[in-house]
Coordinates of N, CA and C in Angstrom, one line a residue:
X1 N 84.7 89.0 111.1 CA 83.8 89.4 109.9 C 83.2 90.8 110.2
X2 N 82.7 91.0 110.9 CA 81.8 92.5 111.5 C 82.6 93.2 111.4
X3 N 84.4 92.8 111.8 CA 85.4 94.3 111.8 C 85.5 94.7 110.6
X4 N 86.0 93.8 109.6 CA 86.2 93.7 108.6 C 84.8 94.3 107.6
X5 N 83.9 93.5 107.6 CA 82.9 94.6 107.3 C 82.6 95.9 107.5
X6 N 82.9 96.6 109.0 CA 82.9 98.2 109.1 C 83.9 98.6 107.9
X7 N 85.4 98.0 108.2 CA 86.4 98.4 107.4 C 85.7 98.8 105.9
X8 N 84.8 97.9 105.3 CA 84.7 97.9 103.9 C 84.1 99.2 103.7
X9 N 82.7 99.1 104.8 CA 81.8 100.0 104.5 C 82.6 101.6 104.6
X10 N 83.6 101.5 105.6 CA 84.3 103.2 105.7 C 84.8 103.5 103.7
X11 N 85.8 102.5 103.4 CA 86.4 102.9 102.6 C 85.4 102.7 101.1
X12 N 84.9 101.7 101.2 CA 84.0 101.4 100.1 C 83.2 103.0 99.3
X13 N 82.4 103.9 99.3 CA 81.9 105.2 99.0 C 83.0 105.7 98.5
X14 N 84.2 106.0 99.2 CA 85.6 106.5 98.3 C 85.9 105.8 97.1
X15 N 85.6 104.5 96.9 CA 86.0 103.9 95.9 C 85.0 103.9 94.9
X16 N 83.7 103.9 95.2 CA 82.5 104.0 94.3 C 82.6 105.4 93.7
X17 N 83.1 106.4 94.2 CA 82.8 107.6 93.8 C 83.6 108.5 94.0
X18 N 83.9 108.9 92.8 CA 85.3 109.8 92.3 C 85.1 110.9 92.5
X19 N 83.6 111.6 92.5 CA 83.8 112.9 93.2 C 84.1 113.2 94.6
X20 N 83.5 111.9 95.6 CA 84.0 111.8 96.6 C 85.6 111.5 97.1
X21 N 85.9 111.0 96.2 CA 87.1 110.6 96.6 C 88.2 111.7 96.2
X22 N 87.3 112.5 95.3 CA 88.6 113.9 94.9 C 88.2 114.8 96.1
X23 N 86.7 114.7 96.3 CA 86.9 115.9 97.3 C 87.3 115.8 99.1
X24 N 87.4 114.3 99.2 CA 88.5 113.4 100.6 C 89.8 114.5 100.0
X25 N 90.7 114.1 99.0 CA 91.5 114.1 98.5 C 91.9 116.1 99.0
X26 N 91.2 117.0 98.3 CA 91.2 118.1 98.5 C 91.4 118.7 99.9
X27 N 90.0 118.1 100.2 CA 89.7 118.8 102.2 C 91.0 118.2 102.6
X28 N 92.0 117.2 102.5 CA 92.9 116.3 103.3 C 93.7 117.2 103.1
X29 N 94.1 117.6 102.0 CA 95.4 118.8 101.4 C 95.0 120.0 102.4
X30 N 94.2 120.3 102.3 CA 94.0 121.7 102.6 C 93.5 121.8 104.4
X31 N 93.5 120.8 104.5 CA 92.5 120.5 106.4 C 93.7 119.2 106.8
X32 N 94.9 119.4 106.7 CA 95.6 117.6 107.3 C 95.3 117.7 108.6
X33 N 95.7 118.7 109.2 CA 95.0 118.4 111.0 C 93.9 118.0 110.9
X34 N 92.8 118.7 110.9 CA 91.2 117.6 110.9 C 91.4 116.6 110.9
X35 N 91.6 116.5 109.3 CA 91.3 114.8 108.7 C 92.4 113.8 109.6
X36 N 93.0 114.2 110.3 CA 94.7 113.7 111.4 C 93.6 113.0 112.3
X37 N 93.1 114.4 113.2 CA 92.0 113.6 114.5 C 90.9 112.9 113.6
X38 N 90.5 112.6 112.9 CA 88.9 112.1 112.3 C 89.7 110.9 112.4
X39 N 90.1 110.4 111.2 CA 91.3 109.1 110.7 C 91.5 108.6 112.3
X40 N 92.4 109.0 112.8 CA 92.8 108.6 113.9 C 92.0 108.1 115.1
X41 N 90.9 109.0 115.4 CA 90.0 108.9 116.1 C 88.9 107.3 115.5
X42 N 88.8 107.3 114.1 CA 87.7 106.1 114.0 C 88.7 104.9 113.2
X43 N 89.9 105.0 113.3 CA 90.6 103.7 112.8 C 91.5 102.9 114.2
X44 N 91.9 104.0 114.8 CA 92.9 103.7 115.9 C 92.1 103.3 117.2
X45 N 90.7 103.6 117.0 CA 89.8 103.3 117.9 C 89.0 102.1 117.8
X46 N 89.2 101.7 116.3 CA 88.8 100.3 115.7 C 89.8 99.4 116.0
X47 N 91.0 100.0 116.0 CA 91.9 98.7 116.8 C 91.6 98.5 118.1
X48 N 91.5 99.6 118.6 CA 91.6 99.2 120.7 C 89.9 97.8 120.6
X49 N 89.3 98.8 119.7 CA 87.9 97.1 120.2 C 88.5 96.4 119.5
X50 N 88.7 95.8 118.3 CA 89.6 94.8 117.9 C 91.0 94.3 119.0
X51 N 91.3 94.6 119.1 CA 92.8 94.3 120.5 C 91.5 93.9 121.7
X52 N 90.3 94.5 122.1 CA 89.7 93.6 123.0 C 88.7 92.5 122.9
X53 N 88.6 92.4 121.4 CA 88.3 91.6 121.1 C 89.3 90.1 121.0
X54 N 90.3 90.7 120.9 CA 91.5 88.7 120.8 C 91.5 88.9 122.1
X55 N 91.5 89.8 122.9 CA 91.4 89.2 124.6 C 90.8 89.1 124.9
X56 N 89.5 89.2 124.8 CA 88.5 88.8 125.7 C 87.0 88.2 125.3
X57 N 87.2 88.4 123.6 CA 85.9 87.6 122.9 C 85.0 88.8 122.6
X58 N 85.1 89.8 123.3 CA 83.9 91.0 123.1 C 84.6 92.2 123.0
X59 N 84.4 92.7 121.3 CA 84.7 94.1 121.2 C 84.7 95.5 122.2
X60 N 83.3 95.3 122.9 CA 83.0 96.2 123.9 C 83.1 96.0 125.3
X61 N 84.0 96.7 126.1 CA 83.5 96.5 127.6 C 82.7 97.9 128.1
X62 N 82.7 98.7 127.7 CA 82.1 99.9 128.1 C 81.7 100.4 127.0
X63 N 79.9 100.9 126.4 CA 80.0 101.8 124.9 C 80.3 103.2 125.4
X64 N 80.4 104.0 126.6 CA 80.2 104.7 126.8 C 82.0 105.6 126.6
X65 N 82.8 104.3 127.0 CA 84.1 104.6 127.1 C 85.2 104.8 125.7
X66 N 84.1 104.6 124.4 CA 84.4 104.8 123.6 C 84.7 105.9 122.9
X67 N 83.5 107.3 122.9 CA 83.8 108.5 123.0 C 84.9 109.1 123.6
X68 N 85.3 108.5 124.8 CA 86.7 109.0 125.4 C 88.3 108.6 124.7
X69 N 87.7 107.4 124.3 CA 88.9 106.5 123.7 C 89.2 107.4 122.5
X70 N 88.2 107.3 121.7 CA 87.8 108.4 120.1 C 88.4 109.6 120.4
X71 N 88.5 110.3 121.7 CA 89.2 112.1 121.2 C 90.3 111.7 122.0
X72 N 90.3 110.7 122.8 CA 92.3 110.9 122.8 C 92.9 110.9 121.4
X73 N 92.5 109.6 121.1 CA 93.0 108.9 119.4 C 93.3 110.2 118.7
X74 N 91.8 110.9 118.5 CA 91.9 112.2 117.3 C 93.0 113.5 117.6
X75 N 93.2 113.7 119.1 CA 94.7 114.5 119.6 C 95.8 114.1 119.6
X76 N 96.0 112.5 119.7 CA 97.2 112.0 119.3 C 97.3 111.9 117.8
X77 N 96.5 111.6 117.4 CA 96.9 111.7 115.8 C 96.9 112.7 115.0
X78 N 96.9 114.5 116.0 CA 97.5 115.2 115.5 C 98.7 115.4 115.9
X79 N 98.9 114.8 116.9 CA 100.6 114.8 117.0 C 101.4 114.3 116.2
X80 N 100.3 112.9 115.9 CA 101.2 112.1 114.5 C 101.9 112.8 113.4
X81 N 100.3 113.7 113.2 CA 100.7 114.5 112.0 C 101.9 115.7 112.1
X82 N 101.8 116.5 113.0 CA 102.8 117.4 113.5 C 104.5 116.7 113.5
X83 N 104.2 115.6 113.9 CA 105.5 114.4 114.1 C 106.0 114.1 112.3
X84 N 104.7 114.1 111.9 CA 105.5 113.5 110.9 C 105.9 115.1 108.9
X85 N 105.4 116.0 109.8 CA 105.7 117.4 109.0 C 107.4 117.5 109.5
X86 N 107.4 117.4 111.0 CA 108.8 118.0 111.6 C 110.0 116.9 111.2
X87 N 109.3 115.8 111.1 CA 110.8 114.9 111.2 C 110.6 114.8 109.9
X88 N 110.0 114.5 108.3 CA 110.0 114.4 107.5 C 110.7 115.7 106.3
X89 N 110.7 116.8 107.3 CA 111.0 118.2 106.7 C 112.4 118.0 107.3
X90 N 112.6 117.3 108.5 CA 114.2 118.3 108.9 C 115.0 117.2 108.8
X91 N 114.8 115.7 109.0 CA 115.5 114.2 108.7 C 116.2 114.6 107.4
X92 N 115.9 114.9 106.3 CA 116.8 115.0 105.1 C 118.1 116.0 105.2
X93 N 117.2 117.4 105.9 CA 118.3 118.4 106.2 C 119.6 118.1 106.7
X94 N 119.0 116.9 108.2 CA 120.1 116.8 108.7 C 121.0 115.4 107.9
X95 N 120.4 114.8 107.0 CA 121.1 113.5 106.3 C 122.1 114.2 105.6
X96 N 121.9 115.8 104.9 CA 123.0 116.5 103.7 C 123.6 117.3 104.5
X97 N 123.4 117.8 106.2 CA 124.6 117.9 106.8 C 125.6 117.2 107.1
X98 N 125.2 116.0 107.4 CA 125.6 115.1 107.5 C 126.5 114.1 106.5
X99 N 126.5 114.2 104.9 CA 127.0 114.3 104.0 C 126.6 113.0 103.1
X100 N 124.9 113.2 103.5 CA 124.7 112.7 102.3 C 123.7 113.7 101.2
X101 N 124.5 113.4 99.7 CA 124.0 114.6 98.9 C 123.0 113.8 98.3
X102 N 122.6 115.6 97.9 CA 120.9 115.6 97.7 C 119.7 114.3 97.8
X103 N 119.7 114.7 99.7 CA 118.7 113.7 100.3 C 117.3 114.1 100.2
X104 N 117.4 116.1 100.3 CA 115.9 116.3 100.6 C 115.7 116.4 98.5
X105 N 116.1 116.3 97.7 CA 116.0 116.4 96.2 C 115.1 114.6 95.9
X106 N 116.5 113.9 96.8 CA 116.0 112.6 96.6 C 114.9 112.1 97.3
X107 N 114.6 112.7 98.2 CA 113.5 112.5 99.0 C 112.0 112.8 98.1
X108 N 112.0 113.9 97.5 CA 110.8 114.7 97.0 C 110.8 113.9 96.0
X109 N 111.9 113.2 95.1 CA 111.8 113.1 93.9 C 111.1 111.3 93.8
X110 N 111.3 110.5 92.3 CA 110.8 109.3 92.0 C 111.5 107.9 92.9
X111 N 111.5 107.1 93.2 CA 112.0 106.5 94.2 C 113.4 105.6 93.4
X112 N 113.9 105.7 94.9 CA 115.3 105.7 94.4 C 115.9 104.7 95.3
X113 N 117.2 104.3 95.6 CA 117.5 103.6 97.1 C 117.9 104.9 97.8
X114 N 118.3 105.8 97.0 CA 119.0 106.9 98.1 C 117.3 107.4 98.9
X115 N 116.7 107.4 98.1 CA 114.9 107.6 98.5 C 114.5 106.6 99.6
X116 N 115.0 105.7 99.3 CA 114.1 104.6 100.3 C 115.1 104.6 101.8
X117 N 116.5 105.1 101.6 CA 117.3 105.5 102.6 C 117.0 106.6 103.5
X118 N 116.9 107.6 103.1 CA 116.1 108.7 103.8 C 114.9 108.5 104.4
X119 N 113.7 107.8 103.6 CA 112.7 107.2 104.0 C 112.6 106.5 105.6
X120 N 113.7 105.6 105.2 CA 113.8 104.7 106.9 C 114.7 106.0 108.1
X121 N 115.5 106.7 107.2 CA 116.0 107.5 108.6 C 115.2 108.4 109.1
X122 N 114.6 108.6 108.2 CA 113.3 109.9 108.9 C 112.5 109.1 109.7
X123 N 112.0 107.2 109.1 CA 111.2 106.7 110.0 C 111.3 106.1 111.0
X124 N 113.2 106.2 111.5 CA 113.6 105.9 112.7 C 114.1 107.2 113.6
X125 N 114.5 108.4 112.8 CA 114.4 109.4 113.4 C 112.9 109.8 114.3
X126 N 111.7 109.1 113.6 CA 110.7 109.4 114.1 C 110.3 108.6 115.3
X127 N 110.5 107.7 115.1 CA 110.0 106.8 116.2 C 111.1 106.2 117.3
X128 N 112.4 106.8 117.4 CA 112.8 106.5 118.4 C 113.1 107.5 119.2
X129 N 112.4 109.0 118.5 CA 112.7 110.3 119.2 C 111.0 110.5 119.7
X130 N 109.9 110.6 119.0 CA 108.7 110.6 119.0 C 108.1 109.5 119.8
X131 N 108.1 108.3 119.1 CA 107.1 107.1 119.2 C 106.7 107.1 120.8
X132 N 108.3 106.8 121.4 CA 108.0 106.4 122.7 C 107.0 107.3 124.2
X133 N 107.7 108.5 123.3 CA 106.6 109.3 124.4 C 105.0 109.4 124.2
X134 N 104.8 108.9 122.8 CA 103.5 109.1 122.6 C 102.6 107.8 122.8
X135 N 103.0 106.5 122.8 CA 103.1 105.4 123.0 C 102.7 105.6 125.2
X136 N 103.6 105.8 125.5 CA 103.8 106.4 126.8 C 102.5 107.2 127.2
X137 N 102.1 108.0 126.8 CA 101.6 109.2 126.8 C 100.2 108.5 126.3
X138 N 99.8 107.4 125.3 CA 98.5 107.2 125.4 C 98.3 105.7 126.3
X139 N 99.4 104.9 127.1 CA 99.0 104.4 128.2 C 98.7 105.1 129.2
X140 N 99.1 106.3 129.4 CA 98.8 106.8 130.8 C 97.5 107.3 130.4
X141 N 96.8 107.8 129.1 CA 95.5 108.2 128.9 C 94.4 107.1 129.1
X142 N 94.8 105.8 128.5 CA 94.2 104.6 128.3 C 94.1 104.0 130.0
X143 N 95.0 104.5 130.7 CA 94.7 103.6 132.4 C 93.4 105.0 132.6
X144 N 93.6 106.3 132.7 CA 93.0 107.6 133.1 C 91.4 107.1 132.6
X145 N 90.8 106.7 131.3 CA 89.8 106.1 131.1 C 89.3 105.3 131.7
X146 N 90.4 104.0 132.0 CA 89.8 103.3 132.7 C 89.7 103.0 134.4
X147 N 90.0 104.0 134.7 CA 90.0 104.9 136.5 C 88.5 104.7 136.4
X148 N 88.7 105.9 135.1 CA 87.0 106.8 135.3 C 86.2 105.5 134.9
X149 N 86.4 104.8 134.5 CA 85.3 103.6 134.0 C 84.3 104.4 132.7
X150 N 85.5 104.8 131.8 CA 84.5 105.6 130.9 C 83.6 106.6 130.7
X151 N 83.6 107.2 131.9 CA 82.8 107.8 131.9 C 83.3 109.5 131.3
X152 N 82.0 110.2 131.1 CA 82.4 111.7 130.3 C 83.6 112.6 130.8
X153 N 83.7 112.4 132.2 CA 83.9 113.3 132.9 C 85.6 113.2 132.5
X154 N 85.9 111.6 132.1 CA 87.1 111.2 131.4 C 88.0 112.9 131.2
X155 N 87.2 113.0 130.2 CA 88.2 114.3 129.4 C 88.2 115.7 130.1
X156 N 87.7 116.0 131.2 CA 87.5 117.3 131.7 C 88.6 117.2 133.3
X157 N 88.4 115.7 134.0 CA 89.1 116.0 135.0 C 90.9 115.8 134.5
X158 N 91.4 116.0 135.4 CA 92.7 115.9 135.3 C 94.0 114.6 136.0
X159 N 94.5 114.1 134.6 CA 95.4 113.2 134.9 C 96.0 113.2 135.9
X160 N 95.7 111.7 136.3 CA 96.7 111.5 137.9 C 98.1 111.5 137.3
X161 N 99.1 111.7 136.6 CA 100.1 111.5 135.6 C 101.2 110.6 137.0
X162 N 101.5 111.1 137.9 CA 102.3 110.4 139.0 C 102.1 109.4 139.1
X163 N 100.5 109.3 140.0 CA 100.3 107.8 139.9 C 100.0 107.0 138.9
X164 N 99.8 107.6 138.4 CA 99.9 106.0 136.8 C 101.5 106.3 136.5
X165 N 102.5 106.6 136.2 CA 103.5 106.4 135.9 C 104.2 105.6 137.0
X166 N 103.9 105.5 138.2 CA 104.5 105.1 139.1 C 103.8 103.5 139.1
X167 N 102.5 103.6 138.6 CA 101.8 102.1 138.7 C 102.2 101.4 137.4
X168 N 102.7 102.0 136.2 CA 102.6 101.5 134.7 C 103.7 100.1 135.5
X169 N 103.4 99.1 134.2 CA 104.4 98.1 133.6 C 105.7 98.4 133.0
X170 N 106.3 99.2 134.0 CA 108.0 99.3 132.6 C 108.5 98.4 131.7
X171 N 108.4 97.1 132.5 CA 109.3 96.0 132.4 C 108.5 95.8 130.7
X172 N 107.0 95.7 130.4 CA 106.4 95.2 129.4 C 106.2 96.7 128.6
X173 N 106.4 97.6 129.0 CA 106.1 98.6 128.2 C 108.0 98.7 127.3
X174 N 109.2 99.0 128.7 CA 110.3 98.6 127.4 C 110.9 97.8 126.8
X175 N 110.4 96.2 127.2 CA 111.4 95.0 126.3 C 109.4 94.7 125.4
X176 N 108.2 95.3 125.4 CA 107.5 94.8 124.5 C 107.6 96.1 123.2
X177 N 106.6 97.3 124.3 CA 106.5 98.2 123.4 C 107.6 98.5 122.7
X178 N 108.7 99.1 123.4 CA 110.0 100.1 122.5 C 110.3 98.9 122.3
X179 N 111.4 98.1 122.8 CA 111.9 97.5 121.9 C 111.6 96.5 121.0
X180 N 110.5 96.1 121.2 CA 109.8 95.2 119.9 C 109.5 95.9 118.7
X181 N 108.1 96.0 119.6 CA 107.3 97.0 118.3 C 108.0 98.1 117.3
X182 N 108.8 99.1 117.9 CA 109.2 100.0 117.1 C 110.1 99.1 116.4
X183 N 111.5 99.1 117.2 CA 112.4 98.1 116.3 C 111.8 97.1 115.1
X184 N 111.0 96.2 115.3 CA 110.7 95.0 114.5 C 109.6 96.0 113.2
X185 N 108.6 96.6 113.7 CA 107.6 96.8 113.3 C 107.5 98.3 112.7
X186 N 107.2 99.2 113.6 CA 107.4 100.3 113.6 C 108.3 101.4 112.6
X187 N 109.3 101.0 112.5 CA 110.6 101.6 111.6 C 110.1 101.0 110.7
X188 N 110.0 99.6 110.2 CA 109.9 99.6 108.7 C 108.5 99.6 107.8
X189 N 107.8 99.7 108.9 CA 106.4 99.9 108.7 C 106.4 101.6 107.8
X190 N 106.6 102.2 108.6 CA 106.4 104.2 108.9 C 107.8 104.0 107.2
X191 N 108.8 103.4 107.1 CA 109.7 103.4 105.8 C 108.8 103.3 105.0
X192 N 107.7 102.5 104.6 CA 106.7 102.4 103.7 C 106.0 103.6 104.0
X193 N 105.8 104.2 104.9 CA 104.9 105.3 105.2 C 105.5 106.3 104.3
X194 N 106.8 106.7 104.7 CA 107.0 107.8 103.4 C 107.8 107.7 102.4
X195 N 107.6 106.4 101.6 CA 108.3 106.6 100.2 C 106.6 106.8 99.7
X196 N 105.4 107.3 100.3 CA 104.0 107.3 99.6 C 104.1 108.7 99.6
X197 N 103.2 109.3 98.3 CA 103.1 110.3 98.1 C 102.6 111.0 99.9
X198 N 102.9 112.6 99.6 CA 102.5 112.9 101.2 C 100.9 113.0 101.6
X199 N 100.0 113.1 100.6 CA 98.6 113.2 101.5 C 98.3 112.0 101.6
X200 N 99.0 110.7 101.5 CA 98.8 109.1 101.0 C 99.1 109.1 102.7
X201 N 100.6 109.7 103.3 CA 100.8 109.7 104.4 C 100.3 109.0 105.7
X202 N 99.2 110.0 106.3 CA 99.0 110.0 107.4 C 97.5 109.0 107.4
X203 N 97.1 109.3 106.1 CA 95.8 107.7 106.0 C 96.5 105.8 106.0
X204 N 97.6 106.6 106.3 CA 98.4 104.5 106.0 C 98.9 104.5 106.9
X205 N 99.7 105.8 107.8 CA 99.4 105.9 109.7 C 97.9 105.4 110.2
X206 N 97.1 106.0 110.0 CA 95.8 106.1 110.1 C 95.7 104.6 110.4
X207 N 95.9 103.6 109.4 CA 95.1 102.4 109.4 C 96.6 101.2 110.0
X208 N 97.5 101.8 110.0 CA 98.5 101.1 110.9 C 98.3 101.6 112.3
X209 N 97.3 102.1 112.6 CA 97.0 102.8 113.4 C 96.0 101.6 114.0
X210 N 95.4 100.6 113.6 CA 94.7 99.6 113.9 C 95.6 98.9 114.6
X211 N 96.9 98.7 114.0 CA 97.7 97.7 114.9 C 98.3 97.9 116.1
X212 N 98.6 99.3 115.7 CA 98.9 99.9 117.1 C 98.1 99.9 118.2
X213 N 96.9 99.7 118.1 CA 95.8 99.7 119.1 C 95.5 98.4 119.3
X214 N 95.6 97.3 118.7 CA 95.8 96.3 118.9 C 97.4 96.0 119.9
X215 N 98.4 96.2 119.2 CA 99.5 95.7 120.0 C 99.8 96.7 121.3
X216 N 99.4 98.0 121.5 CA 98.9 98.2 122.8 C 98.3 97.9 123.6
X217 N 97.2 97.1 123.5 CA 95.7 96.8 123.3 C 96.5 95.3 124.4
X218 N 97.1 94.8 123.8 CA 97.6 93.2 123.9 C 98.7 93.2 125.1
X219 N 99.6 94.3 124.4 CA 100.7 94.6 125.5 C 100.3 94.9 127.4
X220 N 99.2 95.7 127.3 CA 98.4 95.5 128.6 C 98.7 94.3 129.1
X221 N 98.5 93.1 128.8 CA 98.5 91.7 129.2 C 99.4 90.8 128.9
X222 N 100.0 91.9 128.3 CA 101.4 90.9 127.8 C 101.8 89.7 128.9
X223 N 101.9 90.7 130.3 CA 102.8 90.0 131.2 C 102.2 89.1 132.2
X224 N 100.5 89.2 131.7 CA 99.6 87.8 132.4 C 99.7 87.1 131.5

């Protein structure tokens, strides 16, 4: 109930008020990187305490380790964004090399199957070229946090990247993470991501972005 209540109160103001919500609407058009790290940083970060909350009963183990958790989030979710301009722009290109006609027409245009086809190739193009390194890439930041035990200094010193790759869980990171999550989840999740208009985009990453922190969150423990 308390998660769910934050949830309301973030979105709730947007929906009361239409000036607010045109001028979300605007800044997002004209600022997507910002609004990429903001979104990302306070939704994807609502997952990791929720993911420790089904393990362990308490949202919090550190408040302090939250600030750290918040600006990985808001860097990787400009990667999202970057990830999802490059593969979204060049996935259709290469579908009408490839010989299917007018992909990027049908892509831009009213939804179609040829639309919702493009849709999933761009959203497996993404996540089986993308996902994993960044997936990858925020375990190794999520052990580096919890080295430091949260503390500030988190973001200034420098990743052991060796030894946490050398200590990670492969075994649960590729028969949970890659091959579950993306396959089952992931691909047809991000297919719904872009048959939505594009500034709709990266706010419905943003909040699938809960689960992701969650089923990272989980996957940690998968294998206890």
């Amino acid at each position: 109930f308390p998660f769910v209540a934050i949830l309301i109160l973030l979105f709730l103001p947007f929906a009361l008020s239409d000036w607010l919500l045109i001028a979300y609407k605007n800044f997002n058009h004209n600022h997507g990187i910002i609004t990429s790290f903001v979104k990302f940083a306070v939704l994807a970060t609502l997952g990791e305490l929720l993911g420790n909350r089904i393990k362990s009963g308490n949202y919090i183990h550190s408040v302090r380790a939250i600030f750290s958790i918040a600006i990985v989030w808001g860097f990787l979710g400009i990667t999202i964004k970057l990830a999802f301009v490059i593969f979204a722009s060049g996935t259709p290109i290469l579908l009408e090399y490839l010989g299917v006609k007018d992909a990027v027409e049908a892509f831009r245009g009213d939804f179609s199957s040829t639309k919702l086809f493009v849709a999933f190739s761009i959203s497996a193009a993404m996540n089986l070229v993308y996902a994993p390194v960044m997936m990858t890439l925020h375990r190794i930041t999520d052990s580096h946090i919890g080295m430091q035990k949260g503390s500030f200094r988190t973001l200034i010193k420098p990743i052991p990247f060796s030894d946490i790759l050398q200590k990670m869980d492969w075994n649960t990171q590729w028969n949970f993470v890659f091959k579950k999550t993306i396959m089952l989840f992931w691909i047809p999740a991000h297919t719904i991501t872009f048959l939505l208009p594009a500034d709709y985009q990266v706010l419905f990453a943003a909040l699938l972005g809960i689960v992701l922190g969650v089923l990272l969150s989980v996957a940690v423990q998968a294998k206890e």
